[in-house]
Coordinates of C-alpha atoms in Angstrom, one line a residue:
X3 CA -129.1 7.8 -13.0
X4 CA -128.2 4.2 -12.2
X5 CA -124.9 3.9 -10.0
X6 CA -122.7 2.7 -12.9
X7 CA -124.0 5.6 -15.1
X8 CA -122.9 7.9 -12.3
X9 CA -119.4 5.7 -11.7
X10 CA -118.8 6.7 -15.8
X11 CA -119.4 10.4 -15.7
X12 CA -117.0 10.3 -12.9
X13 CA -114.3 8.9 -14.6
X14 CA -114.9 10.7 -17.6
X15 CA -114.3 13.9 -15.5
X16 CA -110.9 12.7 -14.1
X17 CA -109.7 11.3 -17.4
X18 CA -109.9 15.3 -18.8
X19 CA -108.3 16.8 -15.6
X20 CA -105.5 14.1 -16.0
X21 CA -105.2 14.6 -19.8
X22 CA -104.1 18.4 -19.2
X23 CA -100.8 17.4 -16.9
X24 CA -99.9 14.4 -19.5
X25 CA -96.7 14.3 -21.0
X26 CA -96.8 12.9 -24.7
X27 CA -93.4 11.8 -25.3
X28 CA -93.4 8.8 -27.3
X29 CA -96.9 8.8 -27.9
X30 CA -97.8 6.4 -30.7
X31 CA -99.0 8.5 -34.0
X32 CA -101.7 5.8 -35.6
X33 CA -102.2 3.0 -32.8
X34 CA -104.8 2.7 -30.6
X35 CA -104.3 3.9 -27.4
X36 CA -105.7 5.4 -24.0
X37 CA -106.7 9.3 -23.5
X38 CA -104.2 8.6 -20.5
X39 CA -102.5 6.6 -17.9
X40 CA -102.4 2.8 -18.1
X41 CA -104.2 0.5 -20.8
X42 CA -103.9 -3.3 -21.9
X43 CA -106.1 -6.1 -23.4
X44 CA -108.2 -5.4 -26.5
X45 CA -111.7 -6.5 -25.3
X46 CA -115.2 -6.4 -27.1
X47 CA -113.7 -6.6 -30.4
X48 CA -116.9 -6.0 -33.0
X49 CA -117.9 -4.6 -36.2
X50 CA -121.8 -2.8 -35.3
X51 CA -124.2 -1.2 -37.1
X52 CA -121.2 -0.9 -40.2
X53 CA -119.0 1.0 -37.3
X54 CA -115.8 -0.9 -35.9
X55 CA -115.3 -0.8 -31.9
X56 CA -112.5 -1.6 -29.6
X57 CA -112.9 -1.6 -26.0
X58 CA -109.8 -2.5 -23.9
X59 CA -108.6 -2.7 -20.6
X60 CA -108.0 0.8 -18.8
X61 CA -106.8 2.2 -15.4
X62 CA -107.7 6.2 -15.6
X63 CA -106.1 7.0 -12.8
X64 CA -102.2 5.8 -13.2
X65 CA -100.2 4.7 -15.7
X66 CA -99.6 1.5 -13.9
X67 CA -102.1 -1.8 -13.5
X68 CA -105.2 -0.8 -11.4
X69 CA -108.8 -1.5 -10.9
X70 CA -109.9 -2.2 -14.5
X71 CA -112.3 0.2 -16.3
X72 CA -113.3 -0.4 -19.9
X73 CA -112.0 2.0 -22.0
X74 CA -113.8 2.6 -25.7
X75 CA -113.0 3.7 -29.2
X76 CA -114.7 2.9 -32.8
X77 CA -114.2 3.4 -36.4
X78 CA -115.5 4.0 -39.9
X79 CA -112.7 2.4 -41.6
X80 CA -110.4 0.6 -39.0
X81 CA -107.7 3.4 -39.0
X82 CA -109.3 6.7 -37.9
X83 CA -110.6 6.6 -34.3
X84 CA -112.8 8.2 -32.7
X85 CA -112.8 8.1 -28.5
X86 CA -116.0 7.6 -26.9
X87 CA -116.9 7.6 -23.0
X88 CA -115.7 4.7 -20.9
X89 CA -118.1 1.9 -21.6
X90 CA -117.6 -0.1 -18.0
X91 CA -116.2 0.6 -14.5
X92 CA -116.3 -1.1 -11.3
X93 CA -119.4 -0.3 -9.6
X94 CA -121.1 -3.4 -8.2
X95 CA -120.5 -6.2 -5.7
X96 CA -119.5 -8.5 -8.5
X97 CA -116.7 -6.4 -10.1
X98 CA -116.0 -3.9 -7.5
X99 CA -112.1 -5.1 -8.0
X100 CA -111.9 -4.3 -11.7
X101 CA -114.1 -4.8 -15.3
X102 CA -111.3 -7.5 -16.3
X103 CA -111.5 -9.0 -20.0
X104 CA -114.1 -10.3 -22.6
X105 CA -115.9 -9.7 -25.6
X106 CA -118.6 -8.3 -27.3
X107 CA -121.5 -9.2 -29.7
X108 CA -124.4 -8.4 -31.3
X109 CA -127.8 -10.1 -29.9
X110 CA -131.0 -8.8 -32.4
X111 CA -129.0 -5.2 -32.4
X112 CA -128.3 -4.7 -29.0
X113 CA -124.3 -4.6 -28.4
X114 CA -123.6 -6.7 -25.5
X115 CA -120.7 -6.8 -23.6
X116 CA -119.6 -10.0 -22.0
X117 CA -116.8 -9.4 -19.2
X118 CA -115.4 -11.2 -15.9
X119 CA -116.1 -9.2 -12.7
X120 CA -113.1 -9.6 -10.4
X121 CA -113.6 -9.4 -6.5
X122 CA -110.7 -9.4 -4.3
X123 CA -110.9 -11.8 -1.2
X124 CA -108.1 -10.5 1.2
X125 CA -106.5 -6.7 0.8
X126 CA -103.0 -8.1 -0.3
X127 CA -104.7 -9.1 -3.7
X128 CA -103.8 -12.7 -3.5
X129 CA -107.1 -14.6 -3.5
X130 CA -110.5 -13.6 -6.2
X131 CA -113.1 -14.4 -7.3
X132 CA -114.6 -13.7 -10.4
X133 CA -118.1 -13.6 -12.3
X134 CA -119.2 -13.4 -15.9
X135 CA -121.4 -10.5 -16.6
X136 CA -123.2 -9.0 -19.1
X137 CA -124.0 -4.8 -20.1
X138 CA -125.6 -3.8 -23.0
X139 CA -126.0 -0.9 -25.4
X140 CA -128.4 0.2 -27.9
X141 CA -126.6 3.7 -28.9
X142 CA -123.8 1.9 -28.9
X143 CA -121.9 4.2 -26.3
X144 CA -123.7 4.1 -23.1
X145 CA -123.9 0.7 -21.6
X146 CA -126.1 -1.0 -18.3
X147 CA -125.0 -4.0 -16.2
X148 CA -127.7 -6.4 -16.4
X149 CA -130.1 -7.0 -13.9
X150 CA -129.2 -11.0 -13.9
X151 CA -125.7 -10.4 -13.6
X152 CA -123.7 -12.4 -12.9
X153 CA -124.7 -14.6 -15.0
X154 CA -122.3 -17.2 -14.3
X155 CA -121.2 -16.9 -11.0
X156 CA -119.6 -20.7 -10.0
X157 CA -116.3 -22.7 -11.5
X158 CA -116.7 -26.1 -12.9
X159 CA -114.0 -27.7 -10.6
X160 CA -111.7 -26.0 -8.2
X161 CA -109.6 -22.7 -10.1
X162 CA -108.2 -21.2 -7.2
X163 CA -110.6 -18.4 -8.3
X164 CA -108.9 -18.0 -11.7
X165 CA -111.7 -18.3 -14.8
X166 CA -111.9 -15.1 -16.5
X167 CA -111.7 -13.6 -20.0
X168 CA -115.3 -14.7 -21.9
X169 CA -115.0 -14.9 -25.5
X170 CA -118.4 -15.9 -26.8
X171 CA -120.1 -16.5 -30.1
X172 CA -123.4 -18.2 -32.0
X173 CA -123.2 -21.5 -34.2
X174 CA -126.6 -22.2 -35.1
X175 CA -129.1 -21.5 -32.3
X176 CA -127.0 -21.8 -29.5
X177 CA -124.6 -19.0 -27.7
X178 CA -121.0 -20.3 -26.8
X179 CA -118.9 -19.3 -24.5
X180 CA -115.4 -20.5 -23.6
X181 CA -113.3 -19.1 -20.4
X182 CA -109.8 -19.6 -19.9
X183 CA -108.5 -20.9 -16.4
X184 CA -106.3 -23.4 -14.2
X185 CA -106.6 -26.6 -12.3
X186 CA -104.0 -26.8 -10.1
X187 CA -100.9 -25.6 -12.0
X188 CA -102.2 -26.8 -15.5
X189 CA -104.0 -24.2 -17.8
X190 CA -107.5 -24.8 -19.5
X191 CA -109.8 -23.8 -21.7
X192 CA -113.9 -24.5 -20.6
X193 CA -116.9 -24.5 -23.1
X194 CA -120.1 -23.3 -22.0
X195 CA -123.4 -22.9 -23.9
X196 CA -126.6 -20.8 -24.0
X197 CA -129.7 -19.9 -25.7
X198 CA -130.4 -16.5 -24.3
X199 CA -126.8 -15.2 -23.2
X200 CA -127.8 -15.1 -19.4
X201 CA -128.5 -19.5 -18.6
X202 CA -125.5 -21.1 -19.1
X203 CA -124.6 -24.8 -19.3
X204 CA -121.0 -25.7 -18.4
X205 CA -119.7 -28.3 -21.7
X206 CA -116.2 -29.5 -20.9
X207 CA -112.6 -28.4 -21.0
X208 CA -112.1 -27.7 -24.6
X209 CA -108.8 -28.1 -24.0
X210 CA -105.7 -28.1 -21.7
X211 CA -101.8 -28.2 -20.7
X212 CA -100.1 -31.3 -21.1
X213 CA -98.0 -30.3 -18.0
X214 CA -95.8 -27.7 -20.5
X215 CA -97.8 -25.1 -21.6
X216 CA -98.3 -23.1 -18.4
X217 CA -100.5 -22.7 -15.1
X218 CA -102.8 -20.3 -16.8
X219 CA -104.5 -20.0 -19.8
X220 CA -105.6 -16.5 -20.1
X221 CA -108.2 -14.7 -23.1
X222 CA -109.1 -17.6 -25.2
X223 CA -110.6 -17.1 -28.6
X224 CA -112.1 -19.6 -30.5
X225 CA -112.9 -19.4 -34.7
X226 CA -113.4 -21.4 -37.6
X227 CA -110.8 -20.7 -40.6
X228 CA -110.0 -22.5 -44.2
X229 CA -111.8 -25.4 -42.9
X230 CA -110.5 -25.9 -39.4
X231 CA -111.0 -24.5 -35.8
X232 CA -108.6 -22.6 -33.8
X233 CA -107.9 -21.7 -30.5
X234 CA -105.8 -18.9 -29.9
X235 CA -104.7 -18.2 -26.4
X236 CA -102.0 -16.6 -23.8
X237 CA -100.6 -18.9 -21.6
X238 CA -98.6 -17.8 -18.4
X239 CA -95.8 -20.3 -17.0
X240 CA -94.2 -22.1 -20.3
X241 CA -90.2 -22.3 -19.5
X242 CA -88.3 -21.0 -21.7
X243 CA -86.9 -23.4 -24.7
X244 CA -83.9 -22.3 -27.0
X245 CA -85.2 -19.2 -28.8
X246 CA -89.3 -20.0 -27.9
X247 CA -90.9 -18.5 -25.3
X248 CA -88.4 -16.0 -24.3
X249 CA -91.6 -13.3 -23.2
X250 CA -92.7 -12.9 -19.5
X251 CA -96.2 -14.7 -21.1
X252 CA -96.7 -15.9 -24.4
X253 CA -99.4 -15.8 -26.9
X254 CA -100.4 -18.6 -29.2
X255 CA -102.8 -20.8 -31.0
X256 CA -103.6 -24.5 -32.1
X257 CA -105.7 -25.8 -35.1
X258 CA -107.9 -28.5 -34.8
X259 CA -111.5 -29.4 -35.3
X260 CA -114.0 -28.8 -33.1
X261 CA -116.5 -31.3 -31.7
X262 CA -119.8 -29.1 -30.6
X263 CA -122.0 -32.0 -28.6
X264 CA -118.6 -33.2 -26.8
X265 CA -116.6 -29.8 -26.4
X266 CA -113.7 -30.8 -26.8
X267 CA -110.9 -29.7 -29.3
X268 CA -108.9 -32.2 -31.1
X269 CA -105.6 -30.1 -32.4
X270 CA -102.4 -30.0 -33.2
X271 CA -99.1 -28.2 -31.4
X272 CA -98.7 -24.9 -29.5
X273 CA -97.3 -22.2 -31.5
X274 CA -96.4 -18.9 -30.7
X275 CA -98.4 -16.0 -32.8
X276 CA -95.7 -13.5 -32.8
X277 CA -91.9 -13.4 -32.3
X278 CA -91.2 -10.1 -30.9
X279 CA -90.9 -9.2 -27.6
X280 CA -94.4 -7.1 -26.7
X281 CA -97.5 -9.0 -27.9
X282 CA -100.2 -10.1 -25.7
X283 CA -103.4 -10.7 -25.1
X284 CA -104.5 -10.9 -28.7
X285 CA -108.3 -11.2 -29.7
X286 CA -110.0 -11.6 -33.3
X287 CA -113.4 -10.8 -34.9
X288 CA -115.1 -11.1 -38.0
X289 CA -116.1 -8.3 -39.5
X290 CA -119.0 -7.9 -42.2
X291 CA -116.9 -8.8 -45.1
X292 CA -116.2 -12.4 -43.5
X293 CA -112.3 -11.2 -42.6
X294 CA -111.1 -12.4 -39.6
X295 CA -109.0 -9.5 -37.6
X296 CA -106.7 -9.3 -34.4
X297 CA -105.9 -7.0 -32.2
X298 CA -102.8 -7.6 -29.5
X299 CA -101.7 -5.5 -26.5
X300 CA -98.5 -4.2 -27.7
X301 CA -96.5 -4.3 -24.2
X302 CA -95.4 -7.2 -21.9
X303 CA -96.3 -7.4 -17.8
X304 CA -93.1 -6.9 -15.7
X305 CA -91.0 -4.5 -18.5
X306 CA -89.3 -1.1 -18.1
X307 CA -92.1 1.2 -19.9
X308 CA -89.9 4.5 -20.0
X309 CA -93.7 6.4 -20.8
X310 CA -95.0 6.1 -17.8
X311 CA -92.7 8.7 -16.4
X312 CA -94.7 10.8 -18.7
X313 CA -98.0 9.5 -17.3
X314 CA -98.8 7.0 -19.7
X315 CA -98.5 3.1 -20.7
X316 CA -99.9 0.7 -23.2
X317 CA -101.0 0.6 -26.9
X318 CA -102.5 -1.7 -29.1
X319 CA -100.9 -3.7 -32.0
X320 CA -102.5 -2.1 -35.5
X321 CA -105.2 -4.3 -36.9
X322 CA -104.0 -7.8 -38.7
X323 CA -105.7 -10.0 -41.1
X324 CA -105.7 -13.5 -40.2
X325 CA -104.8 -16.5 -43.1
X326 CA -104.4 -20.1 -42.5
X327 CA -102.4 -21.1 -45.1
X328 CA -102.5 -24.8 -46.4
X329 CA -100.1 -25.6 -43.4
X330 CA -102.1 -24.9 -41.1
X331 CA -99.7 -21.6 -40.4
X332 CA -101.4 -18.8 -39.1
X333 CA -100.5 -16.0 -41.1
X334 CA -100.7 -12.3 -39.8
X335 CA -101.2 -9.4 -42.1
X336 CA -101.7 -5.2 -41.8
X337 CA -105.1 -4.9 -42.9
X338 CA -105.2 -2.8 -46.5
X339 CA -106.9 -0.3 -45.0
X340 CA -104.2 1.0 -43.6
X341 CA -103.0 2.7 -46.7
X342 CA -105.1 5.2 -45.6
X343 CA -102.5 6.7 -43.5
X344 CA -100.5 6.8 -46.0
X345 CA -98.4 10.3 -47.4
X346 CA -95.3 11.2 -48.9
X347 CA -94.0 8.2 -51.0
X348 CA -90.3 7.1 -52.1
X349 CA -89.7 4.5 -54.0
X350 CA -86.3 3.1 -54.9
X351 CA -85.1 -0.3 -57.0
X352 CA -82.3 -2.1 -57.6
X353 CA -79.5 -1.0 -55.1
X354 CA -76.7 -3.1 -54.5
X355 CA -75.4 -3.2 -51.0
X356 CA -71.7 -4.5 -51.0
X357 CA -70.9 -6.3 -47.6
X358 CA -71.7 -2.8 -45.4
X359 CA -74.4 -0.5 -45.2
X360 CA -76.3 1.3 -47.7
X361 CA -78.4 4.4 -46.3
X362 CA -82.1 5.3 -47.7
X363 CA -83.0 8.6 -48.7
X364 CA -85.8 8.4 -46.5
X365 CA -86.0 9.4 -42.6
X366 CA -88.4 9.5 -40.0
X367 CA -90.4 8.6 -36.9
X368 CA -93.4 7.3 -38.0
X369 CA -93.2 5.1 -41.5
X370 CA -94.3 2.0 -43.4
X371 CA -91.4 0.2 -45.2
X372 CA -91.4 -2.4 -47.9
X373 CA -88.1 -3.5 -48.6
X374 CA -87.7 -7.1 -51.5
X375 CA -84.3 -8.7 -50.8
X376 CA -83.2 -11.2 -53.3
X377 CA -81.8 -14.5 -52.4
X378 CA -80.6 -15.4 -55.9
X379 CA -77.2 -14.2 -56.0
X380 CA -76.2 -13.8 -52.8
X381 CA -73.2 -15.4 -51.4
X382 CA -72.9 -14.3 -48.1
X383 CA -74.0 -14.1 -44.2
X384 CA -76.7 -12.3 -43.3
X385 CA -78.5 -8.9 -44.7
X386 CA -81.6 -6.6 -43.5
X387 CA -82.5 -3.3 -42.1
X388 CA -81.6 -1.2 -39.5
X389 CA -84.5 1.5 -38.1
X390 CA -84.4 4.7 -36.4
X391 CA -80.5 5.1 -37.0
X392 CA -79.0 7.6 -35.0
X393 CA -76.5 10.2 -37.1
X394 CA -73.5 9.2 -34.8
X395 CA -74.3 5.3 -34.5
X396 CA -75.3 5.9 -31.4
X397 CA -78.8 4.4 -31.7
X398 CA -80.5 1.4 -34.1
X399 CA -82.9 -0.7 -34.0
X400 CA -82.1 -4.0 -36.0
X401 CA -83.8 -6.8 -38.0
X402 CA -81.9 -9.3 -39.6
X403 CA -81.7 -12.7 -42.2
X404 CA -79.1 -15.3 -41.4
X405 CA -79.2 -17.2 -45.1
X406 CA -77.7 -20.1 -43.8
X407 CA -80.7 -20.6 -41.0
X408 CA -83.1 -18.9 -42.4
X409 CA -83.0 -17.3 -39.3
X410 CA -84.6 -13.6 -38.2
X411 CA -83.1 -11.8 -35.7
X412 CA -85.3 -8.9 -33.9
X413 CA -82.3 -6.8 -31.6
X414 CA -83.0 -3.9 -29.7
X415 CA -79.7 -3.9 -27.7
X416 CA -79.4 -0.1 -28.9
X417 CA -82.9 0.7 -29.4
X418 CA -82.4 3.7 -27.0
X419 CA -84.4 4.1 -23.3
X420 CA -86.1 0.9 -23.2
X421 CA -85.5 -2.9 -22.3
X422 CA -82.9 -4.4 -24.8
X423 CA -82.9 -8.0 -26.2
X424 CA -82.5 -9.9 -28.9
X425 CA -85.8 -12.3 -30.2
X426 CA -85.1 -15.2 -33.0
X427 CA -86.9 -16.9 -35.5
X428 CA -87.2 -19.3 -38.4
X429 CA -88.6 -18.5 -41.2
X430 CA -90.2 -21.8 -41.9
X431 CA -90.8 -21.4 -45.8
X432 CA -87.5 -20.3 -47.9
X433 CA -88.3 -18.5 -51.1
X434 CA -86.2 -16.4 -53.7
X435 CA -86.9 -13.1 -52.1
X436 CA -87.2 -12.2 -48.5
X437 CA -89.2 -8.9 -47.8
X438 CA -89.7 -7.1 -45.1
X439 CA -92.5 -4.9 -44.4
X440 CA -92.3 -2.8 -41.0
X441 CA -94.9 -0.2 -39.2
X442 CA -92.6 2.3 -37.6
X443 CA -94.6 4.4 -34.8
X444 CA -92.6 6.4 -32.3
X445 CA -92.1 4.0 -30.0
X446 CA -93.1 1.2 -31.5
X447 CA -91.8 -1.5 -34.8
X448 CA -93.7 -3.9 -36.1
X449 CA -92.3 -6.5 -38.9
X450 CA -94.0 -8.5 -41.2
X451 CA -91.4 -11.1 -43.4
X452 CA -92.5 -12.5 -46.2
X453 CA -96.6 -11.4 -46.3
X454 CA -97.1 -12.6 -42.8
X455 CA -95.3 -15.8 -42.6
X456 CA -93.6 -14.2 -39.5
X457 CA -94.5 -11.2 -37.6
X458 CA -91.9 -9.6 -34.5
X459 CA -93.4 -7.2 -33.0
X460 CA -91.8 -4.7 -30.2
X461 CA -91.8 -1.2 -28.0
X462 CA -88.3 1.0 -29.0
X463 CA -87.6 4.4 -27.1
X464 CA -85.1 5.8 -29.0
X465 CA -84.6 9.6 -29.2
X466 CA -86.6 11.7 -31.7
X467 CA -83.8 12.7 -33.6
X468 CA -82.8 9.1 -34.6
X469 CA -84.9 8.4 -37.8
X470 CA -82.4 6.8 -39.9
X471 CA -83.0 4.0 -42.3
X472 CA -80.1 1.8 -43.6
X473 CA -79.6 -1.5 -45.5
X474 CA -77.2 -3.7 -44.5
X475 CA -75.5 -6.9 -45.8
X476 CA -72.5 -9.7 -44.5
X477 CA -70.3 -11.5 -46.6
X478 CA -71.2 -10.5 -50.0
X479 CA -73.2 -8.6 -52.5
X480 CA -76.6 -8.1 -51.9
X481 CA -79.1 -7.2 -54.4
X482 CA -82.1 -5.3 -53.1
X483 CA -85.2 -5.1 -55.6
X484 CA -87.0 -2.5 -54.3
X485 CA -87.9 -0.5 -51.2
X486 CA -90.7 1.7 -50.7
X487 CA -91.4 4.3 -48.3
X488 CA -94.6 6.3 -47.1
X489 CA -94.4 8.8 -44.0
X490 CA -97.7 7.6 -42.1
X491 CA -100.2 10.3 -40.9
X492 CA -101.2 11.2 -37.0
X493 CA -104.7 10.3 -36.6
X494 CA -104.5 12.0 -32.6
X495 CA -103.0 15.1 -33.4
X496 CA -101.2 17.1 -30.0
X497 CA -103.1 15.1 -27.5
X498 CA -103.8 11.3 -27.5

């Protein structure tokens, strides 16, 4: 038994002991999330052998940031998961401080994991170093570090240490790789290249801060959509500006083309991905239909997470289609196989609301709602919806349409246990009908306007009784088309 192989079955046995004592209040219903304690960054991303897996970042022994495991789940259909073991923990010289991020892919059916083995220089965890390294499967669910690792063990130029997160991917006969890192405070984004996965030849900087986008450019991604290359990214350090960038860290993207003998990216602006306040992280893969999907860590480094009182933090984002419209917007979607989790229905159409509240016949915790608001007639402020309503007003959790700005308005002020705030957005592209669509999980709301044109995504603790939904409008009579309703199913039953 190899020492990693013993490090797993370990972990594995500490993970069951600690799943017995865990508290599952506010435990997401259909979201991806750790058996227990502390999770964040999707990772490894990939459709294999017709199966879906997710690997993300884990700590099994508290639900608070630690020495980074890989946890592992996959799926038939992108909805229903099914946990496997741990695929990586720290166990060698080059990643004894943690597994940190990367991806996965599929080289002549073996899964290989690409991920950057962090090393700590100094016990207050100030100074690193970090590797690139590379375990593969052929099951699927057990994985080896490979004998050459690492593979990549120097920085072009001076990082500080930082240059981590390896998305990779093949164009033709060569492997790429890009990393995302820092010269001095100044994020960047470097391109490698290889022909067998374990020689690799550094490129350029594929791209980089112009002084305002940050110190730190964290899990790049790069793919090809509608014609043009993008870069999607999470950059640490932008200042705040009006209602942008108001998270801890931000997550983003620009679209550009792609110049493979130079390695550089000519593009466009920064913009962020999602408006909310916990989305971070994000990664993308194609799967075998050609559809390009994202996965984000649905939390934010440095916020209140009431859960991990109960011995658990972290979840991912459900699984989004990515569209670039003719823009060059990058559109986020809930994949359609979600309607999988779908159970009771309501529907309900034409309801005028009448300056004040109109309240659904539909209630609960976990829910997708469709609601088509109609601009036509409308005369006055603002309309929208209001979430897990308590009875007594006590609790809501509110999204809102300014007409006059086309401006939506994310406020959890009254969201219940959590961190409050207020997020704000323009919806860039005015049409007759607004409509939101929102994911309700628990402790979670995700909202999609207008078929992805903007997404705000955010943790809520409110208490379990408040499942109230209501329709609101300002300064006139609204007209709402339609709202549908579906109570979503629990694909982790008592335990997560």
């Amino acid at each position: 038994m190899s020492k990693h192989t013993k490090h797993i079955h370990e972990v594995e046995t500490r993970v069951q002991l600690a799943k017995q004592n865990m508290d599952c209040t506010y435990r997401l219903a259909y979201h991806i999330m750790a058996p227990v304690n502390w999770m964040n960054d999707p990772n490894g991303l990939i459709q294999w052998n017709g199966e879906y897996h997710v690997f993300y970042q884990f700590h099994p022994d508290s639900p608070t940031w630690g020495p980074m495991h890989w946890g592992h789940v996959k799926s038939k259909d992108l909805v229903h998961w099914e946990r496997v073991p741990v695929a990586l923990a720290p166990s060698e010289w080059y990643d004894e401080g943690g597994c940190f991020s990367g991806s996965a892919v599929n080289d002549n059916g073996v899964l290989t994991l690409i991920y950057t083995g962090n090393v700590w220089m100094n016990e207050e965890q100030t100074e690193l170093k970090q590797y690139q390294c590379i375990a593969t499967s052929k099951d699927g669910i057990h994985f080896e570090k490979d004998e050459a690792n690492p593979v990549l063990a120097e920085p072009p130029f001076d990082c500080q240490g930082h240059i981590r997160d390896p998305k990779v991917w093949k164009r033709g006969d060569n492997w790429y790789m890009v990393l995302g890192t820092r010269e001095g405070n100044n994020g960047k984004v470097v391109l490698y290249k290889s022909k067998d996965l374990r020689h690799w030849e550094y490129v350029n900087i594929m791209a980089e801060s112009d002084g305002s986008l940050g110190y730190m450019w964290e899990c790049p991604d790069v793919f090809h959509l509608n014609g043009k290359d993008i870069l999607l990214f999470s950059p640490q350090g932008i200042e705040p500006d009006g209602d942008r960038f108001q998270n801890l860290h931000q997550t983003g993207y620009v679209v550009g083309t792609l110049n493979d003998e130079t390695g550089k990216l000519v593009h466009g602006a920064f913009e962020e991905l999602d408006k909310g306040f916990d989305f971070y992280a994000a990664q993308t893969f194609e799967d075998e239909n050609g559809r390009r999907i994202l996965f984000g860590w649905m939390d934010m480094w440095e916020s209140f997470m009431p859960t991990q009182a109960h011995g658990w933090a972290g979840a991912l984002t459900i699984p989004r289609l990515l569209e670039l419209a003719d823009d060059e917007k990058l559109l986020m979607k809930p994949v359609p196989e979600l309607q999988l989790l779908r159970e009771e229905h309501v529907r309900v159409e034409s309801i005028s609301v009448n300056d004040g509240t109109y309240t659904l016949p539909v209630k609960g915790d976990r829910l997708e709602l469709l609601v088509r608001f109609s601009l036509a007639d409308f005369q006055g402020n603002a309309f929208g919806v209001k979430v897990r309503c308590a009875e007594d007003g006590s609790e809501e959790t509110v999204f809102r349409y300014d007409v006059k700005d086309a401006l939506v308005t994310f406020d959890r002020n009254r969201s219940g246990k959590g961190e409050g705030g207020i997020r704000r957005a323009i919806l860039d592209k005015q049409e007759d009908i607004v409509t939101f669509h929102v994911f309700i999980d628990r402790s979670s709301v995700e909202l999609f306007v207008n078929n992805g044109r903007l997404v705000m995504t955010g943790r809520v603790y409110p208490s379990e009784t408040s499942q109230g939904i209501e329709l609101f409008a300002e300064g006139g009579k609204l007209t709402v088309l339609s709202v549908e309703a579906w109570t979503l199913k629990d694909i982790w039953g008592e335990r997560v």
